[in-house]
Short mmCIF file of C-alpha atoms in Angstrom, two decimals:
data_model
loop_
_atom_site.label_atom_id
_atom_site.label_comp_id
_atom_site.label_asym_id
_atom_site.label_seq_id
_atom_site.Cartn_x
_atom_site.Cartn_y
_atom_site.Cartn_z
CA UNK A 1 188.59 65.88 121.56
CA UNK A 2 188.17 63.26 124.24
CA UNK A 3 191.82 61.99 124.31
CA UNK A 4 193.04 65.62 124.75
CA UNK A 5 190.87 65.82 127.82
CA UNK A 6 192.22 62.57 129.06
CA UNK A 7 195.82 63.55 128.80
CA UNK A 8 195.13 67.05 130.14
CA UNK A 9 193.37 65.61 133.17
CA UNK A 10 196.23 63.11 133.84
CA UNK A 11 198.96 65.91 133.49
CA UNK A 12 197.00 68.24 135.77
CA UNK A 13 196.33 65.59 138.52
CA UNK A 14 199.89 64.22 138.36
CA UNK A 15 201.07 67.48 139.83
CA UNK A 16 198.91 66.93 142.87
CA UNK A 17 200.52 66.09 146.18
CA UNK A 18 198.56 63.07 147.18
CA UNK A 19 198.92 59.55 145.78
CA UNK A 20 195.22 59.12 145.88
CA UNK A 21 194.49 62.06 143.56
CA UNK A 22 197.17 61.07 141.19
CA UNK A 23 195.66 57.51 141.02
CA UNK A 24 192.15 59.03 140.53
CA UNK A 25 193.68 61.00 137.63
CA UNK A 26 195.09 57.79 136.06
CA UNK A 27 191.61 56.11 136.34
CA UNK A 28 190.06 59.15 134.58
CA UNK A 29 192.73 58.98 131.86
CA UNK A 30 191.77 55.35 131.16
CA UNK A 31 188.11 56.13 131.01
CA UNK A 32 188.57 58.91 128.56
CA UNK A 33 191.02 56.89 126.51
CA UNK A 34 188.42 54.05 126.20
CA UNK A 35 185.95 56.63 124.96
CA UNK A 36 188.43 57.92 122.47
CA UNK A 37 189.04 54.38 121.05
CA UNK A 38 185.32 53.86 120.88
CA UNK A 39 184.83 57.15 118.96
CA UNK A 40 187.55 56.39 116.49
CA UNK A 41 189.10 52.88 116.69
CA UNK A 42 191.34 53.63 113.68
CA UNK A 43 193.11 56.62 115.35
CA UNK A 44 196.22 56.05 117.49
CA UNK A 45 195.57 58.63 120.09
CA UNK A 46 193.23 56.63 122.47
CA UNK A 47 195.68 53.60 122.33
CA UNK A 48 198.73 55.80 123.19
CA UNK A 49 196.77 57.18 126.25
CA UNK A 50 195.73 53.71 127.23
CA UNK A 51 199.33 52.51 127.05
CA UNK A 52 200.35 55.28 129.40
CA UNK A 53 197.57 54.44 131.85
CA UNK A 54 198.75 50.86 132.16
CA UNK A 55 202.32 51.97 132.36
CA UNK A 56 201.36 54.22 135.26
CA UNK A 57 199.52 51.30 136.92
CA UNK A 58 202.66 49.18 136.71
CA UNK A 59 204.97 51.87 138.11
CA UNK A 60 202.85 53.67 140.65
CA UNK A 61 199.23 52.50 141.19
CA UNK A 62 198.95 48.85 140.16
CA UNK A 63 195.88 47.23 141.72
CA UNK A 64 196.22 44.09 143.79
CA UNK A 65 194.45 42.08 141.20
CA UNK A 66 196.91 43.28 138.44
CA UNK A 67 200.57 42.76 139.11
CA UNK A 68 203.06 45.18 137.43
CA UNK A 69 204.12 42.60 134.84
CA UNK A 70 200.55 42.15 133.71
CA UNK A 71 199.93 45.87 133.58
CA UNK A 72 203.13 46.38 131.50
CA UNK A 73 201.95 43.64 129.13
CA UNK A 74 198.70 45.53 128.60
CA UNK A 75 200.60 48.82 128.13
CA UNK A 76 202.92 47.17 125.44
CA UNK A 77 199.85 45.86 123.61
CA UNK A 78 198.23 49.26 123.41
CA UNK A 79 201.56 50.90 122.42
CA UNK A 80 202.00 48.30 119.64
CA UNK A 81 198.49 48.87 118.39
CA UNK A 82 199.15 52.64 118.19
CA UNK A 83 202.38 52.00 116.20
CA UNK A 84 200.51 49.79 113.73
CA UNK A 85 197.91 52.53 113.11
CA UNK A 86 200.52 55.38 113.06
CA UNK A 87 204.13 54.17 112.66
CA UNK A 88 205.35 57.81 112.12
CA UNK A 89 203.79 59.10 115.36
CA UNK A 90 206.62 60.15 117.74
CA UNK A 91 204.36 60.00 120.72
CA UNK A 92 203.53 56.26 119.95
CA UNK A 93 207.26 55.47 119.90
CA UNK A 94 207.84 57.45 123.07
CA UNK A 95 205.20 55.46 124.94
CA UNK A 96 206.72 52.28 123.66
CA UNK A 97 210.17 53.41 124.79
CA UNK A 98 209.03 54.25 128.35
CA UNK A 99 207.26 50.81 128.52
CA UNK A 100 210.40 48.98 127.29
CA UNK A 101 212.48 50.81 129.91
CA UNK A 102 210.12 49.78 132.76
CA UNK A 103 210.29 46.23 131.47
CA UNK A 104 214.08 46.25 131.53
CA UNK A 105 214.21 45.85 127.69
CA UNK A 106 216.92 48.44 127.43
CA UNK A 107 218.15 48.08 123.78
CA UNK A 108 214.46 48.11 122.61
CA UNK A 109 213.91 51.23 124.65
CA UNK A 110 216.89 52.94 123.07
CA UNK A 111 215.75 52.00 119.67
CA UNK A 112 212.35 53.42 120.35
CA UNK A 113 213.64 56.63 121.78
CA UNK A 114 215.95 57.11 118.89
CA UNK A 115 213.01 56.73 116.46
CA UNK A 116 210.86 59.16 118.46
CA UNK A 117 213.63 61.70 118.45
CA UNK A 118 214.18 61.31 114.61
CA UNK A 119 210.44 61.95 114.15
CA UNK A 120 210.36 64.94 116.54
CA UNK A 121 213.72 66.25 117.59
CA UNK A 122 212.18 69.26 119.37
CA UNK A 123 210.34 67.01 122.05
CA UNK A 124 212.33 67.89 125.14
CA UNK A 125 210.62 65.31 127.33
CA UNK A 126 211.58 62.55 124.90
CA UNK A 127 215.23 63.68 124.75
CA UNK A 128 215.43 63.83 128.58
CA UNK A 129 213.60 60.53 129.00
CA UNK A 130 215.97 58.77 126.67
CA UNK A 131 218.83 59.41 129.15
CA UNK A 132 217.51 56.66 131.48
CA UNK A 133 218.22 53.58 129.20
CA UNK A 134 221.45 55.19 128.01
CA UNK A 135 222.64 55.35 131.60
CA UNK A 136 221.68 51.73 132.14
CA UNK A 137 224.15 50.70 129.39
CA UNK A 138 226.96 53.12 130.40
CA UNK A 139 226.52 55.69 127.64
CA UNK A 140 226.89 58.48 130.19
CA UNK A 141 228.09 61.24 128.13
CA UNK A 142 225.35 60.75 125.55
CA UNK A 143 222.80 60.85 128.36
CA UNK A 144 224.20 64.07 129.72
CA UNK A 145 224.17 65.65 126.27
CA UNK A 146 220.58 64.74 125.66
CA UNK A 147 219.40 66.19 129.02
CA UNK A 148 221.28 69.29 128.20
CA UNK A 149 219.61 69.48 124.77
CA UNK A 150 216.19 69.01 126.43
CA UNK A 151 216.88 71.80 128.85
CA UNK A 152 217.94 74.08 126.13
CA UNK A 153 214.69 73.41 124.13
CA UNK A 154 212.49 73.88 127.19
CA UNK A 155 213.83 76.50 129.69
CA UNK A 156 210.73 75.85 131.86
CA UNK A 157 211.36 72.20 132.00
CA UNK A 158 210.07 70.09 134.91
CA UNK A 159 212.31 69.42 137.93
CA UNK A 160 212.83 65.74 136.92
CA UNK A 161 215.31 66.96 134.24
CA UNK A 162 217.53 68.07 137.14
CA UNK A 163 217.02 64.67 138.96
CA UNK A 164 218.15 62.79 135.85
CA UNK A 165 221.11 65.11 135.39
CA UNK A 166 222.15 64.44 139.00
CA UNK A 167 221.92 60.73 138.26
CA UNK A 168 223.98 61.06 135.08
CA UNK A 169 226.63 63.18 136.84
CA UNK A 170 226.69 60.75 139.72
CA UNK A 171 227.26 57.92 137.17
CA UNK A 172 230.22 59.99 135.84
CA UNK A 173 231.63 60.28 139.39
CA UNK A 174 231.22 64.12 139.22
CA UNK A 175 229.49 64.18 142.59
CA UNK A 176 229.89 67.89 143.19
CA UNK A 177 228.12 68.80 139.95
CA UNK A 178 225.52 66.00 140.67
CA UNK A 179 224.65 67.59 144.03
CA UNK A 180 224.42 71.06 142.29
CA UNK A 181 221.94 69.63 139.70
CA UNK A 182 219.75 68.02 142.47
CA UNK A 183 219.72 71.25 144.40
CA UNK A 184 218.22 73.04 141.32
CA UNK A 185 214.92 71.21 141.92
CA UNK A 186 212.25 73.44 143.31
CA UNK A 187 211.15 70.65 145.64
CA UNK A 188 212.97 67.44 146.41
CA UNK A 189 210.37 64.64 146.10
CA UNK A 190 210.64 61.61 148.45
CA UNK A 191 212.02 59.28 145.71
CA UNK A 192 214.92 61.64 145.06
CA UNK A 193 216.41 61.22 148.57
CA UNK A 194 217.90 57.92 147.78
CA UNK A 195 219.85 59.54 144.93
CA UNK A 196 220.90 62.37 147.20
CA UNK A 197 222.09 59.98 149.83
CA UNK A 198 224.36 58.24 147.35
CA UNK A 199 225.69 61.62 146.20
CA UNK A 200 226.40 62.76 149.72
CA UNK A 201 228.15 59.44 150.45
CA UNK A 202 230.35 59.90 147.28
CA UNK A 203 231.26 63.38 148.65
CA UNK A 204 232.09 61.95 152.01
CA UNK A 205 229.22 63.82 153.71
CA UNK A 206 228.33 60.86 155.90
CA UNK A 207 226.02 62.87 158.19
CA UNK A 208 223.97 64.20 155.23
CA UNK A 209 223.91 60.87 153.59
CA UNK A 210 222.52 59.28 156.72
#
């Protein structure tokens, strides 16, 4: 199935170290997604993948001719189309939730996450991802609980679960536990150092924070 190749290619390349290769993976994701839509325009799968590709453009690799807001607009259109075709598809709601989060539409994001979780409560990535909008509105304990649930479902979960747990515990002012969570990551990505700096500052570790 073409869309499976698309998503598999994106997931594989997203683990690569270089921004260039990850960007190439996103372009390939879009090409395969368009083929999936052409092959079956009444199936939701290609539209979900297209929504992700434009979301990725907005967050990571937006081209100069397409600003992030425009990319998110396209992402939302594809996610909405997927939901029209398959309103009971948890992955369609998940894609919409992520796009609402990136757009700053927090309440809509929470509603989409809740629907996705209701449809597929075993999806650890959806549970962990839902912590972000919950933290934005101060529902810290709920966010921590969902990350813990996600970790319990998938003991081989990716490092970003620890990153989000560190963020949540920092919001709870439990900076010792936040630092412990961050140190569980197998590799600290560049974007996580800002979070680490705040945690060290919270602990009074001025040298490490600097």
